[in-house]
XYZ file of C-alpha atoms in Angstrom:
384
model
C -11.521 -40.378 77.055
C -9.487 -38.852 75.198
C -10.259 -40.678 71.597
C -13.679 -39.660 72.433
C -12.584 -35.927 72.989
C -11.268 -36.253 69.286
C -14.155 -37.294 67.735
C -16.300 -34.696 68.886
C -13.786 -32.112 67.543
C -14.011 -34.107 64.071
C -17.904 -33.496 64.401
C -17.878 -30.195 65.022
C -15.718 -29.122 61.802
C -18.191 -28.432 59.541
C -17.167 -27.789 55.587
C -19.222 -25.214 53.976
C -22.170 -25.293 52.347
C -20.951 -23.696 49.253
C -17.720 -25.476 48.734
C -19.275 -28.956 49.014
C -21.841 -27.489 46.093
C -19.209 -26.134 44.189
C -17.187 -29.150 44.527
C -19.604 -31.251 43.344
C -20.202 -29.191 40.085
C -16.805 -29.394 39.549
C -16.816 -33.041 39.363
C -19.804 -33.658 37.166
C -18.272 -31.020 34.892
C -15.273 -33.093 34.566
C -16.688 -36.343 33.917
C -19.489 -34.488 31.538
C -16.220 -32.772 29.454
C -14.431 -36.049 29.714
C -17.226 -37.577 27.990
C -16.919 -34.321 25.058
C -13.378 -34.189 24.856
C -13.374 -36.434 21.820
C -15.620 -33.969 19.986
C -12.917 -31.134 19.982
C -10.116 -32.758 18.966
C -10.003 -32.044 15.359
C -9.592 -28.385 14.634
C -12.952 -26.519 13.413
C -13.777 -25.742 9.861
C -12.695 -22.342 9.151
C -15.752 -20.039 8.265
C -18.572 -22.229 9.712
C -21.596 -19.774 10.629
C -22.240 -20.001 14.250
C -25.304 -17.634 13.790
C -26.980 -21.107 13.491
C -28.847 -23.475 16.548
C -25.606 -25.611 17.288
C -27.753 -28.052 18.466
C -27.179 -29.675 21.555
C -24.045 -30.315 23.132
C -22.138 -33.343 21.326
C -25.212 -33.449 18.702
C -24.447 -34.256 15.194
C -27.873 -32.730 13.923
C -28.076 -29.985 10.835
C -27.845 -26.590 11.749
C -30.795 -24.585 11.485
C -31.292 -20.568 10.741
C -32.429 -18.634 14.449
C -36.187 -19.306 14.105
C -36.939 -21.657 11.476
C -39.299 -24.295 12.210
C -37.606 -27.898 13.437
C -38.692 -30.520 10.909
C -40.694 -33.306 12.413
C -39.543 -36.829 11.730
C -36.265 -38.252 12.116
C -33.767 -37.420 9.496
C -33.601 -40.653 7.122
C -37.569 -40.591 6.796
C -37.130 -37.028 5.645
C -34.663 -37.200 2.970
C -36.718 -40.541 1.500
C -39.676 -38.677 1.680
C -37.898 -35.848 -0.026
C -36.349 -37.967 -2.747
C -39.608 -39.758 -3.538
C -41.155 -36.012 -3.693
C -38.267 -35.326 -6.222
C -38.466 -38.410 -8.122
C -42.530 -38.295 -8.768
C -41.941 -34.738 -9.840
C -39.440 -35.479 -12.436
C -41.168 -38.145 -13.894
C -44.554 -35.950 -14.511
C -42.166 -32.990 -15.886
C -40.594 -35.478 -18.451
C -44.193 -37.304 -19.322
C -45.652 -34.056 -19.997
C -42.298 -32.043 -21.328
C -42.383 -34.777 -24.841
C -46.598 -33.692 -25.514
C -46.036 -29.913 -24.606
C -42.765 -29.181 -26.787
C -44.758 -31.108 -29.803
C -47.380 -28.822 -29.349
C -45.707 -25.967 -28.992
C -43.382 -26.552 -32.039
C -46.297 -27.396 -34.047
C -48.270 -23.817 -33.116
C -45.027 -22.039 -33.732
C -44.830 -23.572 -37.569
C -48.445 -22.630 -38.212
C -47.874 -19.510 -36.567
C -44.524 -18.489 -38.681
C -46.456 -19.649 -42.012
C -49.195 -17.156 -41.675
C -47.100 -14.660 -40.474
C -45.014 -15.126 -43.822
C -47.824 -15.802 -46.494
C -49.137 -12.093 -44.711
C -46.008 -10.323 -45.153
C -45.015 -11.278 -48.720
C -47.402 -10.374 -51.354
C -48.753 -12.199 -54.069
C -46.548 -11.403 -57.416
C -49.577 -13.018 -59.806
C -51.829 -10.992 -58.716
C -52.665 -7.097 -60.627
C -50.908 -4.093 -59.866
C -48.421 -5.822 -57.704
C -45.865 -3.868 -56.407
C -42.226 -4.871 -57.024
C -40.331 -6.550 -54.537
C -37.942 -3.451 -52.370
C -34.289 -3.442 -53.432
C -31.695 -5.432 -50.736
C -30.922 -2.057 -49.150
C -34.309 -1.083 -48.380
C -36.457 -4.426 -47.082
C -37.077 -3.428 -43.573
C -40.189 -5.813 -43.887
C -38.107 -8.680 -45.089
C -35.522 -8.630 -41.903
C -37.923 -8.619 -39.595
C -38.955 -12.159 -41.433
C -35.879 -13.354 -39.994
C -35.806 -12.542 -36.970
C -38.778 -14.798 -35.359
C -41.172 -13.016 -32.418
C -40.808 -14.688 -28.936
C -42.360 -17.721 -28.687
C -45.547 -18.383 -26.183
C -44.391 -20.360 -23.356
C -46.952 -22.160 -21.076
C -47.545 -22.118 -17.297
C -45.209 -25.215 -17.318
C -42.124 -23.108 -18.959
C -41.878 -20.196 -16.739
C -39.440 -19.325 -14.331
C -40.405 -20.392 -10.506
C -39.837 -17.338 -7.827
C -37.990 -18.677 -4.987
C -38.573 -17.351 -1.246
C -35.285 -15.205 -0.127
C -33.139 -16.856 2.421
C -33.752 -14.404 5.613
C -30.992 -12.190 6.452
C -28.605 -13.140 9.015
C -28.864 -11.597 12.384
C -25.944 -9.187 12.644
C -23.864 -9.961 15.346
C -24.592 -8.782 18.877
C -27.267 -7.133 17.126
C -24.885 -4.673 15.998
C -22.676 -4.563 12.573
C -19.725 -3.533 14.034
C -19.224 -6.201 16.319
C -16.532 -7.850 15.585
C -15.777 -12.045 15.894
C -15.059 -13.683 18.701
C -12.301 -16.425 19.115
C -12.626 -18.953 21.782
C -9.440 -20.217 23.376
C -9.028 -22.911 25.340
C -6.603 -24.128 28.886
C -3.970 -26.335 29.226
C -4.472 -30.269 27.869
C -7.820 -28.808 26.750
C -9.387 -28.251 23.579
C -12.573 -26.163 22.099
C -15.128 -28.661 23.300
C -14.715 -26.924 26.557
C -16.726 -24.075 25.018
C -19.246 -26.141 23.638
C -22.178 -23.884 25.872
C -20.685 -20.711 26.190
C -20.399 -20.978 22.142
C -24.251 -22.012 22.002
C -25.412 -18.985 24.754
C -23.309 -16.434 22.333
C -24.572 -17.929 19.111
C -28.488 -17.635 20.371
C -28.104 -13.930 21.480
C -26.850 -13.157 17.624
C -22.939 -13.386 17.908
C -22.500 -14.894 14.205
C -18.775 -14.819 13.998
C -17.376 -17.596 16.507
C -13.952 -19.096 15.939
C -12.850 -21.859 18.339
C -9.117 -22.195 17.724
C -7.066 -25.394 18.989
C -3.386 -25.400 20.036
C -1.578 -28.722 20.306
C -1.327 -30.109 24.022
C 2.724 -30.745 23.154
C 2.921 -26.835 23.148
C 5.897 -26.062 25.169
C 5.987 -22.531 25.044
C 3.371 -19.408 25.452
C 5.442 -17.088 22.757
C 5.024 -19.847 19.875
C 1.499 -20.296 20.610
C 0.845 -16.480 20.714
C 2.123 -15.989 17.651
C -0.001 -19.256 15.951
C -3.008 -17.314 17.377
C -1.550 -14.036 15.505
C -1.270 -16.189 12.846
C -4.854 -17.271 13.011
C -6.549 -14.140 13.642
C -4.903 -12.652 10.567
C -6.049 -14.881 8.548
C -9.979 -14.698 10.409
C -9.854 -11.230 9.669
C -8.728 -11.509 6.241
C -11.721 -14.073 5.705
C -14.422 -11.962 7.749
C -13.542 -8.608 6.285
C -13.381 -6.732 10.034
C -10.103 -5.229 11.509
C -10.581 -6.518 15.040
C -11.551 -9.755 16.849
C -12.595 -10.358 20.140
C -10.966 -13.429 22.346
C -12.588 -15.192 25.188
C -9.217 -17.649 27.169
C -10.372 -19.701 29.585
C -7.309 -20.721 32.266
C -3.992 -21.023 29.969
C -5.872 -19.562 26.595
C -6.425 -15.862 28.353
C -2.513 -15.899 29.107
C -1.582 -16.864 25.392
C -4.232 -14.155 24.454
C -2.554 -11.314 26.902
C 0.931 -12.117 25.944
C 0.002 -11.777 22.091
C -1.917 -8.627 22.724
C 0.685 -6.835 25.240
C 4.060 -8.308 24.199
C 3.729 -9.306 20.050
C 1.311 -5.850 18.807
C -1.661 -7.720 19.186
C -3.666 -4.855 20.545
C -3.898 -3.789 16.865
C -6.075 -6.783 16.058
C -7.622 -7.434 19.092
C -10.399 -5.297 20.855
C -11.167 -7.213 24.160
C -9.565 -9.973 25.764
C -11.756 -11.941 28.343
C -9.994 -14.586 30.561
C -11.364 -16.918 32.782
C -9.624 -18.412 35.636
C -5.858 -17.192 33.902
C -2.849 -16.795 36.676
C -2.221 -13.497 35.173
C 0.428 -13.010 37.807
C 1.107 -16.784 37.690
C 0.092 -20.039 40.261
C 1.980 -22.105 42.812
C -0.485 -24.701 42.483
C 0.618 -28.387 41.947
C 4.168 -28.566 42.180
C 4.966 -31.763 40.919
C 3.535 -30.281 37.427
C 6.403 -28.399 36.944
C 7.932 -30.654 34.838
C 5.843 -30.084 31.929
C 7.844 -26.544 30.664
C 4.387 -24.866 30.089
C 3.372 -25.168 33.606
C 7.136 -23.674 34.635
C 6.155 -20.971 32.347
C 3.031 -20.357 34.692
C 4.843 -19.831 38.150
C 5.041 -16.481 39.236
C 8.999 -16.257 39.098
C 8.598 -17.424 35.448
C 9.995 -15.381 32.560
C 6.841 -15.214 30.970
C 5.179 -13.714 33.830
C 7.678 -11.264 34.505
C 7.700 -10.084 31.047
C 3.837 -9.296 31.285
C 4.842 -7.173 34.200
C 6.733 -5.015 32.211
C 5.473 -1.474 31.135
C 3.151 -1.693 27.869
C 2.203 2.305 27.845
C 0.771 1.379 24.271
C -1.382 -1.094 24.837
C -5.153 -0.258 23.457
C -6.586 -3.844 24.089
C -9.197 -3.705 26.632
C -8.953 -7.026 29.370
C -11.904 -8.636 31.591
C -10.777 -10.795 33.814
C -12.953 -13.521 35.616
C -11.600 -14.765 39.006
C -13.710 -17.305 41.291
C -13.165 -17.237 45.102
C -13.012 -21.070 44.756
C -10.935 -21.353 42.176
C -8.917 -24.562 43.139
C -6.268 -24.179 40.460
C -5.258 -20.656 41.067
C -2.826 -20.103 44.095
C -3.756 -17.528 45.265
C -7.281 -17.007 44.050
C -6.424 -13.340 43.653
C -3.612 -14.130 40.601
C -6.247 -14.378 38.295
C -7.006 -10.818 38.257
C -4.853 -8.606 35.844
C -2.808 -6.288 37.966
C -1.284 -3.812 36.004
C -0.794 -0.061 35.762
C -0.877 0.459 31.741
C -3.541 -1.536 30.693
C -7.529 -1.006 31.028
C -8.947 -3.417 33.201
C -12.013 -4.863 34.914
C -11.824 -7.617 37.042
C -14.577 -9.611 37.971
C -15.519 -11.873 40.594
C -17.439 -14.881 41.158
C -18.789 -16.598 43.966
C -19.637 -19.864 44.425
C -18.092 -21.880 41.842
C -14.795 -23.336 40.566
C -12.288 -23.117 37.870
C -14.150 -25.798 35.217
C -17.568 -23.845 36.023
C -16.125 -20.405 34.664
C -16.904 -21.681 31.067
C -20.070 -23.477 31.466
C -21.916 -21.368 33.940
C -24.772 -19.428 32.500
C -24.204 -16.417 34.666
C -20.650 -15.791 33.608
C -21.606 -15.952 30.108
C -24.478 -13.510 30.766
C -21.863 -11.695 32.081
C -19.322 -12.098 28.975
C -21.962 -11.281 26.577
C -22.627 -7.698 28.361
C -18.584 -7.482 28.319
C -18.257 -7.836 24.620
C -21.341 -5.557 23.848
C -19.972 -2.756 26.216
C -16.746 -3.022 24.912
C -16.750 -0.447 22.305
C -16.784 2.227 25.637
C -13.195 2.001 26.829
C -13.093 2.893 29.449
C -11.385 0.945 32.845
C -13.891 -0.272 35.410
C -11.718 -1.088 38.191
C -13.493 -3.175 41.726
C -15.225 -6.558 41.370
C -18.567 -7.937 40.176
C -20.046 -10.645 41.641
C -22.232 -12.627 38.894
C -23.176 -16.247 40.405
């Protein structure tokens, strides 16, 4: 009687609706990133124009300009089409080059003759004129200097189209790049469609920086990504960048902003899932001096708590309500008295989703276009 009292308590605890969805699209995110880890492992080429269709994810196709027509055919027909196309034409352009240039050169001779047996006259015949002294045989230099010579429809110059304009990015000049950093043990593939959503709405500037997975310390990787946005800035030309961190990334981007002068370089920080006041969450981990770094009672952490009066850098924060990583859900959020902050929340998924979902990058997009305003927007948001 009594195992049968048991059983009907099992039956009764129902899980949520919600949580068993959002644990599901945790999972197939995993095993979907597990299969594009490989892809981001080597660093990105510095410069590469993201104003491009990326393609889709994992895709090794060319880039294409926003709104050029796909080609049709797969890629190896193409190019032999193309070279065939090349080859026929340069053939016909060399057949025909030998018989035009002989019959231009030959027109040109006749042509210079009369010109000269019109110019010079006749000495044997009457009443002819002297020939003019060296000093004053205007006629005679122009002899040497021979007219332009007819070119035919063959010879002229070809107009090419102009290559279209690139879309400025966020539809706006002054926008300035954005730099995509990634969590712990991660790398940029993680951002593989939050870079595509931002890339189709105009962004053109999109960095995705790696840091080694041996990092050991958030101070030395803040200052490689100091480091790294000088040098973006130097190559782009523009005096600020955006950052988007997902997990341990927005951390390494706060600390560099609040605690190493970032702020001067750096216009708005967006984080995704980061223990801004730091995470209890899997214990054992704390061996890895990172994660230690992470814990609430962690220098690190206490340093960001310090006063940063100064500070001009603008921070969104995205915090899920089942976010299993973050303990408690609420240390995501940036807490803090001298900096301008908006915290946002979202419902219904977890702490893989924050990068992939299409509402939270809706959601990032209208951050980094409104982020020119600053001005703090304190409460929560809910977006999915």
């Amino acid at each position: 009687m009594e195992t049968v009292r048991r059983l009907r308590n099992v039956c009764d605890l129902r899980v949520p609706t919600v949580l068993l969805r959002a644990t599901a699209l945790e999972l197939a995110i995993l095993a979907g990133h597990v299969l594009l880890y490989p892809s981001g492992l080597i660093q990105e080429r510095p410069g590469a124009d993201l104003s491009q269709d990326p393609g889709p994810p994992g895709g090794s196709g060319t880039p294409r300009p926003l709104g050029a027509p796909r080609a049709s055919g797969s890629p190896r027909k193409r190019d032999r089409d193309q070279g065939t196309d090349h080859l026929d034409k340069a053939r016909e352009d060399k057949r025909g080059s030998g018989v035009t240039a002989d019959r231009h050169r030959d027109q040109d001779r006749h042509r210079d003759q009369d010109r000269v047996r019109d110019a010079v006259p006749d000495r044997s015949t009457a009443g002819a004129a002297p020939p003019p002294s060296r000093g004053t045989a205007p006629a005679a230099r122009k002899l040497k200097t021979a007219p332009p010579r007819a070119r035919g429809p063959e010879h002229r110059t070809r107009k090419t189209a102009p290559l279209p304009t690139p879309l400025a990015a966020g539809g706006h000049p002054g926008h300035p790049p954005v730099v995509l950093l990634h969590g712990f043990v991660d790398n940029r593939s993680v951002f593989v469609l939050l870079r595509r959503s931002l890339a189709r709405h105009g962004w053109r500037h999109l960095e995705c920086l790696n840091y080694s997975p041996l990092t050991c310390d958030i101070r030395a990787a803040a200052e490689l990504l100091g480091r790294h946005i000088e040098e973006i800035c130097a190559r782009t030309g523009r005096s600020e960048v955006d950052i988007v961190g997902h997990s341990l990334g927005g951390l390494i981007a706060r600390y560099y902003a609040q605690c190493l002068g970032g702020d001067l370089r750096v216009r708005t920080i967006v984080t995704l899932g980061t223990p801004h006041s730091g995470t209890t969450v899997a214990p054992l981990a704390s061996a890895h001096p990172i994660v230690r770094q992470m814990r609430p009672d962690s220098d690190v952490i206490e340093e960001l708590r310090g006063p940063a009066p100064d500070c001009r850098t603008r921070f969104v924060s995205f915090w899920s309500d089942l976010d299993q990583l973050m303990t408690p859900v609420e240390t995501a959020r940036v807490e803090h008295p001298d900096l301008i902050t908006e915290n946002v929340r979202v419902s219904g998924i977890g702490h893989l989703a924050l990068p992939v979902h299409p509402a939270v990058a809706a959601r990032i997009r209208q951050s980094l276009e409104g982020s020119g305003s600053g001005t703090s927007a304190p409460g929560v948001v809910s977006v999915a």
